[in-house]
XYZ file of N, CA and C in Angstrom:
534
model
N -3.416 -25.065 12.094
C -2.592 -24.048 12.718
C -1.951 -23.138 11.677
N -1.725 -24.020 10.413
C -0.973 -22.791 9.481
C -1.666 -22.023 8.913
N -3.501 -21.793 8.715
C -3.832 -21.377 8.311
C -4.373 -19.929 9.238
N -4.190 -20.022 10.842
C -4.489 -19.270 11.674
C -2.913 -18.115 12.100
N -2.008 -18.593 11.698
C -0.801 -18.406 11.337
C -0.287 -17.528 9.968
N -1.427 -17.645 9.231
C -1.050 -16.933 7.648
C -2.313 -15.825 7.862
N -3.767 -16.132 8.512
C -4.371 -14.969 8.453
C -3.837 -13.790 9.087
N -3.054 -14.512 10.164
C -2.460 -13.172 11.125
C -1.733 -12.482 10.742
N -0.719 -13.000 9.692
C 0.428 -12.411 9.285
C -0.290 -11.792 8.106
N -1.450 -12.466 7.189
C -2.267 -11.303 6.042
C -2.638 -9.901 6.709
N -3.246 -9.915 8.155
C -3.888 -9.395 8.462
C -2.614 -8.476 8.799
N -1.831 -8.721 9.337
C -0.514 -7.625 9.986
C -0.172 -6.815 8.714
N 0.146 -7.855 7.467
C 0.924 -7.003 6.130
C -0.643 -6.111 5.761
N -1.342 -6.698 6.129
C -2.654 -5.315 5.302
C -2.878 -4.046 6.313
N -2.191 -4.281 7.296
C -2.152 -2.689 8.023
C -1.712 -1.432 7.534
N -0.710 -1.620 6.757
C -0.102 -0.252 6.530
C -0.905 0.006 5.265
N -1.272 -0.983 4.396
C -2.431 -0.796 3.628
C -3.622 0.154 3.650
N -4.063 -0.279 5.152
C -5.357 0.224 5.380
C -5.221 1.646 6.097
N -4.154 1.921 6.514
C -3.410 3.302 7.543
C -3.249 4.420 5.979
N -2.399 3.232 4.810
C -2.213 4.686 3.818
C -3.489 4.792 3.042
N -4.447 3.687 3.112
C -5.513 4.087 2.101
C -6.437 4.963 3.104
N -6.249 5.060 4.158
C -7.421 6.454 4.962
C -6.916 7.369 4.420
N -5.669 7.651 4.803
C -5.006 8.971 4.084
C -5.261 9.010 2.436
N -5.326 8.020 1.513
C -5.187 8.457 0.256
C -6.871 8.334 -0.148
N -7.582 8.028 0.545
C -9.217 7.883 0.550
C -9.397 9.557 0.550
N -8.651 9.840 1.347
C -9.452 11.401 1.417
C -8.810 12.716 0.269
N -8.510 12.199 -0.908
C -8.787 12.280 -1.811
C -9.738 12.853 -2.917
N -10.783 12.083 -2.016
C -12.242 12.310 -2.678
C -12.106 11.391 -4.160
N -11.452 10.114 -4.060
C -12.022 9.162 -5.029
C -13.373 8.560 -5.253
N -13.044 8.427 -6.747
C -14.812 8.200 -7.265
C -14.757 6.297 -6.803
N -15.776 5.921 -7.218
C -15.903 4.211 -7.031
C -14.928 3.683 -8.128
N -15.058 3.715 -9.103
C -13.912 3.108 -9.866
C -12.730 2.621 -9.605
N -12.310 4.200 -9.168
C -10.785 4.542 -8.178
C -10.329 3.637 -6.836
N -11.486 3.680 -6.347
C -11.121 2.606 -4.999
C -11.515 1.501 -5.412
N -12.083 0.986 -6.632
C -12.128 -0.182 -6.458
C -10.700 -1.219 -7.359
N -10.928 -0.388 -7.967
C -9.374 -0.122 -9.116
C -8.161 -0.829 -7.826
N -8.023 0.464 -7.152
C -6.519 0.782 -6.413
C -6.935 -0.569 -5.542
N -8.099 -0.744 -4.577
C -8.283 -2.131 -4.090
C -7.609 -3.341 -4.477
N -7.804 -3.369 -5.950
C -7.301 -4.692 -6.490
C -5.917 -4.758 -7.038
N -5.585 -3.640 -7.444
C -4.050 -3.781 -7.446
C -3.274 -3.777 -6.252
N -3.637 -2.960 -4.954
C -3.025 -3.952 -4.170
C -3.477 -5.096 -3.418
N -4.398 -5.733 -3.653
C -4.347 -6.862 -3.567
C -3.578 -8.022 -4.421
N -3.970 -7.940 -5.781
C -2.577 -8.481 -6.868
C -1.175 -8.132 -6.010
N -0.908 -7.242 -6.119
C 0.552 -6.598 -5.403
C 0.580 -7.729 -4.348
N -0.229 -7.900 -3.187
C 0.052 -8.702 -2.125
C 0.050 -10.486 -2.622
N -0.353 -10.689 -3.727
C -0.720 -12.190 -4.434
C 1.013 -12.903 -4.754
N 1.175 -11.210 -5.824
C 2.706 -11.775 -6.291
C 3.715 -11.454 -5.866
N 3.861 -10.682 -4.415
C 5.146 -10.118 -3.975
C 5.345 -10.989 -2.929
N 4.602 -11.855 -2.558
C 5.470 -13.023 -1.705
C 5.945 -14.685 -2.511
N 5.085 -14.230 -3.537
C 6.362 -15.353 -4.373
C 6.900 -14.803 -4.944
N 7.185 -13.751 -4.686
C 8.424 -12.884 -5.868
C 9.284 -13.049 -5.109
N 8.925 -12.664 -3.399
C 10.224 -12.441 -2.791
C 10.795 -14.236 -2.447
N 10.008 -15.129 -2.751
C 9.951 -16.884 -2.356
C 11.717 -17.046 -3.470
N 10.931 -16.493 -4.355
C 11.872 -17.150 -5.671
C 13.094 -16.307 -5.882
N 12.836 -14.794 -5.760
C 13.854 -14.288 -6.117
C 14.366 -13.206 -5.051
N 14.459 -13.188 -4.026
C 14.983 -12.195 -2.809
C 15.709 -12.737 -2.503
N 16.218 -13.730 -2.204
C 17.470 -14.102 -1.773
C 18.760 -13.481 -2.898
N 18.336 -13.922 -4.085
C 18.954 -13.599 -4.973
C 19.586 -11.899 -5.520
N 18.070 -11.006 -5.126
C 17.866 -9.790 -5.476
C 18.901 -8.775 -4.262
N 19.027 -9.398 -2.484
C 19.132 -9.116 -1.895
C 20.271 -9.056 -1.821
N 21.420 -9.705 -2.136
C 22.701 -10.338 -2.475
C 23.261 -9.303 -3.504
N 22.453 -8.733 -4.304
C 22.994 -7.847 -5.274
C 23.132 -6.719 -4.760
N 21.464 -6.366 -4.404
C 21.455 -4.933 -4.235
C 21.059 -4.405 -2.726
N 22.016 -3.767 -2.607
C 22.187 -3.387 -0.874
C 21.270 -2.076 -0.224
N 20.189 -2.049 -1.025
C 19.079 -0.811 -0.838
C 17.988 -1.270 0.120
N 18.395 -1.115 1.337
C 16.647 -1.224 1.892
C 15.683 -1.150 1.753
N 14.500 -1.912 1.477
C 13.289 -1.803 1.165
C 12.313 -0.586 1.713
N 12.655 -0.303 2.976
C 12.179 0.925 3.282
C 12.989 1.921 3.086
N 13.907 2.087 1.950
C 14.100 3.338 1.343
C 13.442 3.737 0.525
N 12.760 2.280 -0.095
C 11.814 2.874 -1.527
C 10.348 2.994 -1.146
N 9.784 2.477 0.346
C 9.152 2.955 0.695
C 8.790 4.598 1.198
N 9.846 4.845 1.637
C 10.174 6.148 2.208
C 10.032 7.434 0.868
N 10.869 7.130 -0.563
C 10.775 8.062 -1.329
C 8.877 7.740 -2.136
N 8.821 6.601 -1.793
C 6.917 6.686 -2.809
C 6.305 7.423 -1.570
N 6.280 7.360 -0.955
C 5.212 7.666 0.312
C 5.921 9.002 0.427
N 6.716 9.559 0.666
C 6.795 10.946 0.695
C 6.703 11.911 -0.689
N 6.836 11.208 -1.989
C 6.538 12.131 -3.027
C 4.659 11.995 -2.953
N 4.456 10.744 -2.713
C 2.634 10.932 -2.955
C 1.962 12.020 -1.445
N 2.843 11.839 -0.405
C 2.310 12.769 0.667
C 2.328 14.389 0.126
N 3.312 14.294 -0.632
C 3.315 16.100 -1.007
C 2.570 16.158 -2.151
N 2.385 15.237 -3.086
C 1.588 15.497 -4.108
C -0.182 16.136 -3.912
N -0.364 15.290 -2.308
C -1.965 15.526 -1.850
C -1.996 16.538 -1.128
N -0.689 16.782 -0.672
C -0.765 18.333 0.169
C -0.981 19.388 -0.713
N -0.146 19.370 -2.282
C -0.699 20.268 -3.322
C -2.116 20.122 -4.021
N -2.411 19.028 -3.583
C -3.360 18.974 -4.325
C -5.089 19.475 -3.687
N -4.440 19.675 -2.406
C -5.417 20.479 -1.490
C -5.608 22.165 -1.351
N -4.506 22.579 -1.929
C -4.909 23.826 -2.216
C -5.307 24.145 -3.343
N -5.666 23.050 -4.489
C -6.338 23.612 -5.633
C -8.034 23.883 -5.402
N -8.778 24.596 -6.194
C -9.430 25.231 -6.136
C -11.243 24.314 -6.543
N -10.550 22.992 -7.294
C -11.582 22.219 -7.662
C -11.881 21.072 -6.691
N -13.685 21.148 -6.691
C -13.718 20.197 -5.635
C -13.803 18.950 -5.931
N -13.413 18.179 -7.346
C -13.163 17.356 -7.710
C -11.747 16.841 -8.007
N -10.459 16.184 -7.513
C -9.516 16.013 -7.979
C -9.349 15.539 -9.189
N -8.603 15.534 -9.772
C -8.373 15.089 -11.340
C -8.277 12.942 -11.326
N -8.541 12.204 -12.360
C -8.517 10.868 -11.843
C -7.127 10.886 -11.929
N -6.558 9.725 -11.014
C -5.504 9.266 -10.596
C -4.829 8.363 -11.939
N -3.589 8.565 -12.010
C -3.220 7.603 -13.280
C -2.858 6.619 -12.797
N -2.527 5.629 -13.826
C -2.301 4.295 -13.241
C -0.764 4.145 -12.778
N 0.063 5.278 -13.444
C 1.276 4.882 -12.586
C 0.587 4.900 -11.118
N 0.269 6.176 -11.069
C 0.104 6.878 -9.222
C -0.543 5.364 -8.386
N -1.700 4.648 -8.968
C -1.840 3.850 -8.440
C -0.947 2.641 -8.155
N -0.392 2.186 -9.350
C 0.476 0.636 -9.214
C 1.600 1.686 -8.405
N 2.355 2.608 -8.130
C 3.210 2.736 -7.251
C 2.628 2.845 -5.811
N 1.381 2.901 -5.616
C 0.923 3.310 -3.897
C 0.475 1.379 -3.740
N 0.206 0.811 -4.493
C 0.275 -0.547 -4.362
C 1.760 -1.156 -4.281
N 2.807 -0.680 -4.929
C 4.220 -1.156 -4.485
C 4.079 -0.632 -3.235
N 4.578 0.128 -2.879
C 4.789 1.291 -1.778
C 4.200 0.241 0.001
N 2.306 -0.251 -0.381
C 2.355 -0.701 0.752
C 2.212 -2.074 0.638
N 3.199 -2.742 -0.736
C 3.441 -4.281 -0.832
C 4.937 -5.043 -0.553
N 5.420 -4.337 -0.378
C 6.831 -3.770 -0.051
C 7.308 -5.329 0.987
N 6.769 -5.234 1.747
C 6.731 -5.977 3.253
C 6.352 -7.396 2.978
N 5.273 -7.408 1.616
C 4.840 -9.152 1.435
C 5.937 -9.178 0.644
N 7.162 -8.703 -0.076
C 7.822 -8.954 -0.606
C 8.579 -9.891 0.159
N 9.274 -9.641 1.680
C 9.728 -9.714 2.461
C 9.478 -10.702 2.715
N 8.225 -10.930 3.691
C 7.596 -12.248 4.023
C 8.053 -13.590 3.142
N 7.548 -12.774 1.956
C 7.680 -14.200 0.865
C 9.314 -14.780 0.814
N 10.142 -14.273 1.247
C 11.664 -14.441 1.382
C 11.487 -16.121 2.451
N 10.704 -15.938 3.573
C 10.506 -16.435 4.867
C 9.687 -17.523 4.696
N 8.638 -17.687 3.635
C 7.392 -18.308 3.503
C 7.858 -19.530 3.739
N 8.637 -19.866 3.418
C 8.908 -21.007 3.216
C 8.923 -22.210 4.460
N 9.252 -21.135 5.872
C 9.735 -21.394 6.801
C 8.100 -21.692 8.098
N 6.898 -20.729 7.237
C 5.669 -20.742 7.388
C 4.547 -21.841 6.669
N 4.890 -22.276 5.735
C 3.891 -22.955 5.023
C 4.370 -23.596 3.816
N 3.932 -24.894 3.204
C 4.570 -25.414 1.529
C 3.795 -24.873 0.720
N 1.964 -24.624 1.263
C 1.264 -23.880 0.306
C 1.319 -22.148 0.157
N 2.008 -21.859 -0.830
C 2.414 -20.803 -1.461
C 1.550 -20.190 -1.804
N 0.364 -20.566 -2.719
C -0.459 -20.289 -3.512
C -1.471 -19.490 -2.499
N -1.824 -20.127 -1.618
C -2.748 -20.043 -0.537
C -2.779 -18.880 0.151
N -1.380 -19.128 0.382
C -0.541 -17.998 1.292
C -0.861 -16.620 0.574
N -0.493 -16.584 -0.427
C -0.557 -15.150 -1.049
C -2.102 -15.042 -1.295
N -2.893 -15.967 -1.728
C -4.039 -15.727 -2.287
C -4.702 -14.829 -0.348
N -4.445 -15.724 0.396
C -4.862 -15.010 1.667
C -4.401 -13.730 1.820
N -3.199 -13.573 1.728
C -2.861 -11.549 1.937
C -3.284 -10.909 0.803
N -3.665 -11.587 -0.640
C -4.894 -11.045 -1.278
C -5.958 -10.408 -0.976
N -6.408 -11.565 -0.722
C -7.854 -10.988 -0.618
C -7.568 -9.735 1.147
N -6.964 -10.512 2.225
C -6.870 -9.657 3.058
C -6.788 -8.080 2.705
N -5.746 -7.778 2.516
C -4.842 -6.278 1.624
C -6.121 -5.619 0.596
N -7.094 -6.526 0.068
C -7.870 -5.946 -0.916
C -9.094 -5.430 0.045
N -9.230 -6.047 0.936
C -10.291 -5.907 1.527
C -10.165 -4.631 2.582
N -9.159 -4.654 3.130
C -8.490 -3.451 4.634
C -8.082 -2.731 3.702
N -7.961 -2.148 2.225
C -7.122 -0.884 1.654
C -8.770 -0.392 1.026
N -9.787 -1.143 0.653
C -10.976 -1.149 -0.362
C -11.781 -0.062 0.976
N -11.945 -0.726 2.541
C -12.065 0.132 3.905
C -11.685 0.754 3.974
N -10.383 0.917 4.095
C -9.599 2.532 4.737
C -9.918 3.602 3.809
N -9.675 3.191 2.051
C -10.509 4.625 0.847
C -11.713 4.813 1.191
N -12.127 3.573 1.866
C -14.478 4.369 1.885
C -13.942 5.186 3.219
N -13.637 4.604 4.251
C -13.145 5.553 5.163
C -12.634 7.224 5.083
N -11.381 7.020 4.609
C -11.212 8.238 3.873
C -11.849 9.190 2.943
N -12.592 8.799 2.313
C -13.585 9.445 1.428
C -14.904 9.672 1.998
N -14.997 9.020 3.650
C -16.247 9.609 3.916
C -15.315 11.067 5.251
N -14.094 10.628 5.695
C -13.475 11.578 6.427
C -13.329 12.995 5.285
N -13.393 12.887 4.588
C -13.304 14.071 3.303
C -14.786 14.550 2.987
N -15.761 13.670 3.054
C -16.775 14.345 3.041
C -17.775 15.600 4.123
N -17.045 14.885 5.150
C -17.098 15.598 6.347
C -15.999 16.456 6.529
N -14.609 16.978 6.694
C -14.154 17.781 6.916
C -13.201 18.484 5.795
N -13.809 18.119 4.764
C -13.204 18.701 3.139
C -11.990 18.472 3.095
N -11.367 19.737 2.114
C -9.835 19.700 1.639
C -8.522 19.949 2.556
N -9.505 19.688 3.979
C -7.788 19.942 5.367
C -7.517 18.191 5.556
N -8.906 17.409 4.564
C -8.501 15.970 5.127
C -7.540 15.475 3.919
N -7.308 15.955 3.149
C -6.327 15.326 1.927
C -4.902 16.575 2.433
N -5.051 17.502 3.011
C -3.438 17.951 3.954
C -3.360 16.993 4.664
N -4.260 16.760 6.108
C -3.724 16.155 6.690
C -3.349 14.474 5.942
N -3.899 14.213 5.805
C -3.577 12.671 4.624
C -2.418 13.022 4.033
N -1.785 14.279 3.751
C -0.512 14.385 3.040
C 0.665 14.049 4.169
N -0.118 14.911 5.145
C 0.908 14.893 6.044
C 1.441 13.847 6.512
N 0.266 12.861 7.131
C 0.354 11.304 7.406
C 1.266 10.873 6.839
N 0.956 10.626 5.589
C 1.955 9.825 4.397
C 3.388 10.495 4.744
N 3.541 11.870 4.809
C 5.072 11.825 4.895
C 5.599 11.905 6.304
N 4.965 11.547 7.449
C 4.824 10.975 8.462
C 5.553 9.204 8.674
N 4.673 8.959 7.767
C 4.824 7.364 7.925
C 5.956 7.337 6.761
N 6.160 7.945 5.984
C 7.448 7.989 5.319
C 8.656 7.617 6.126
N 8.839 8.813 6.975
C 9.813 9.105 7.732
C 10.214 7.979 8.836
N 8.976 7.762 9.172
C 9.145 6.149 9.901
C 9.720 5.376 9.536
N 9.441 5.385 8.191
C 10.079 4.099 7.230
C 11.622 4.346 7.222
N 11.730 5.332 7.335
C 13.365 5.749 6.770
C 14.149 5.398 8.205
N 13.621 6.259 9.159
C 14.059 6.114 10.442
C 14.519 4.712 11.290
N 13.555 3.446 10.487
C 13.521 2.466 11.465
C 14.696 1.667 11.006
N 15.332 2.153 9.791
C 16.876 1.459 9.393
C 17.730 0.697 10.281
């Protein structure tokens, strides 16, 4: 039962995963790029529920910032970044640096941080646990970029606006649901 219990909940935390990687798929990333950004957030989903196991209680107690505030400011600076980056003139975007990536992997790891606060209350195997919203999160974000990058191949540079837009869409959500 706990293991039908942890896919569901992998499978729930890799949603917003797979919602921002359509939008950031259309892009027009090369293979590298998605396979790259794939695995960091998957890592991201490995160690942010024993991050939050060991140290959120602790972290939470200090600092009185909602987690979806810092969702809200990554996801709305990367939504405008792709909205500019759709009116440039090349039909190749420039590669993505690795900040841009390890922050769109915080951004939709945010939530296993959370979980991992709770885990405890779900399962003794820890290891497991995360290794499952691993691989889950790697697998539904690795989809949503081929997705996105084939929605870009078909309707060009209005699919990295609208993908901007999304993102600061789902930003706002984030902020809103306080």
């Amino acid at each position: 039962m706990d293991l039908i219990i942890l896919i569901t909940i992998a499978v729930s935390l890799s949603m917003d995963a797979f919602s921002l990687s359509l939008a950031y798929g259309t892009l027009n990333l090369n293979k590298k790029e998605i396979n790259k950004l794939s695995f960091i957030v998957g890592l991201y989903h490995f160690f942010m529920p024993l991050l939050g196991m060991f140290l959120g209680e602790i972290i939470l107690n200090f600092i009185h910032i909602k987690p979806d505030i810092i969702v809200f400011v990554v996801l709305f600076f990367i939504g405008i970044q792709m909205m500019v980056e759709s009116f440039k003139k090349d039909e190749k975007i420039e590669t993505l640096s690795n900040i841009e990536l390890f922050l769109f992997g915080l951004a939709v790891s945010v939530d296993s941080f959370s979980v991992g606060i709770g885990i405890n209350s779900i399962t003794n195997n820890f290891i497991l646990a995360s290794f499952i919203f691993s691989i889950s999160s790697f697998i539904f974000t690795y989809i949503g970029l081929i997705l996105g990058k084939k929605i870009n191949e078909v309707i060009g540079k209005i699919a990295t606006f609208l993908g901007g837009i999304a993102l600061i869409i789902i930003a706002f959500i984030y902020l809103f649901k306080l």
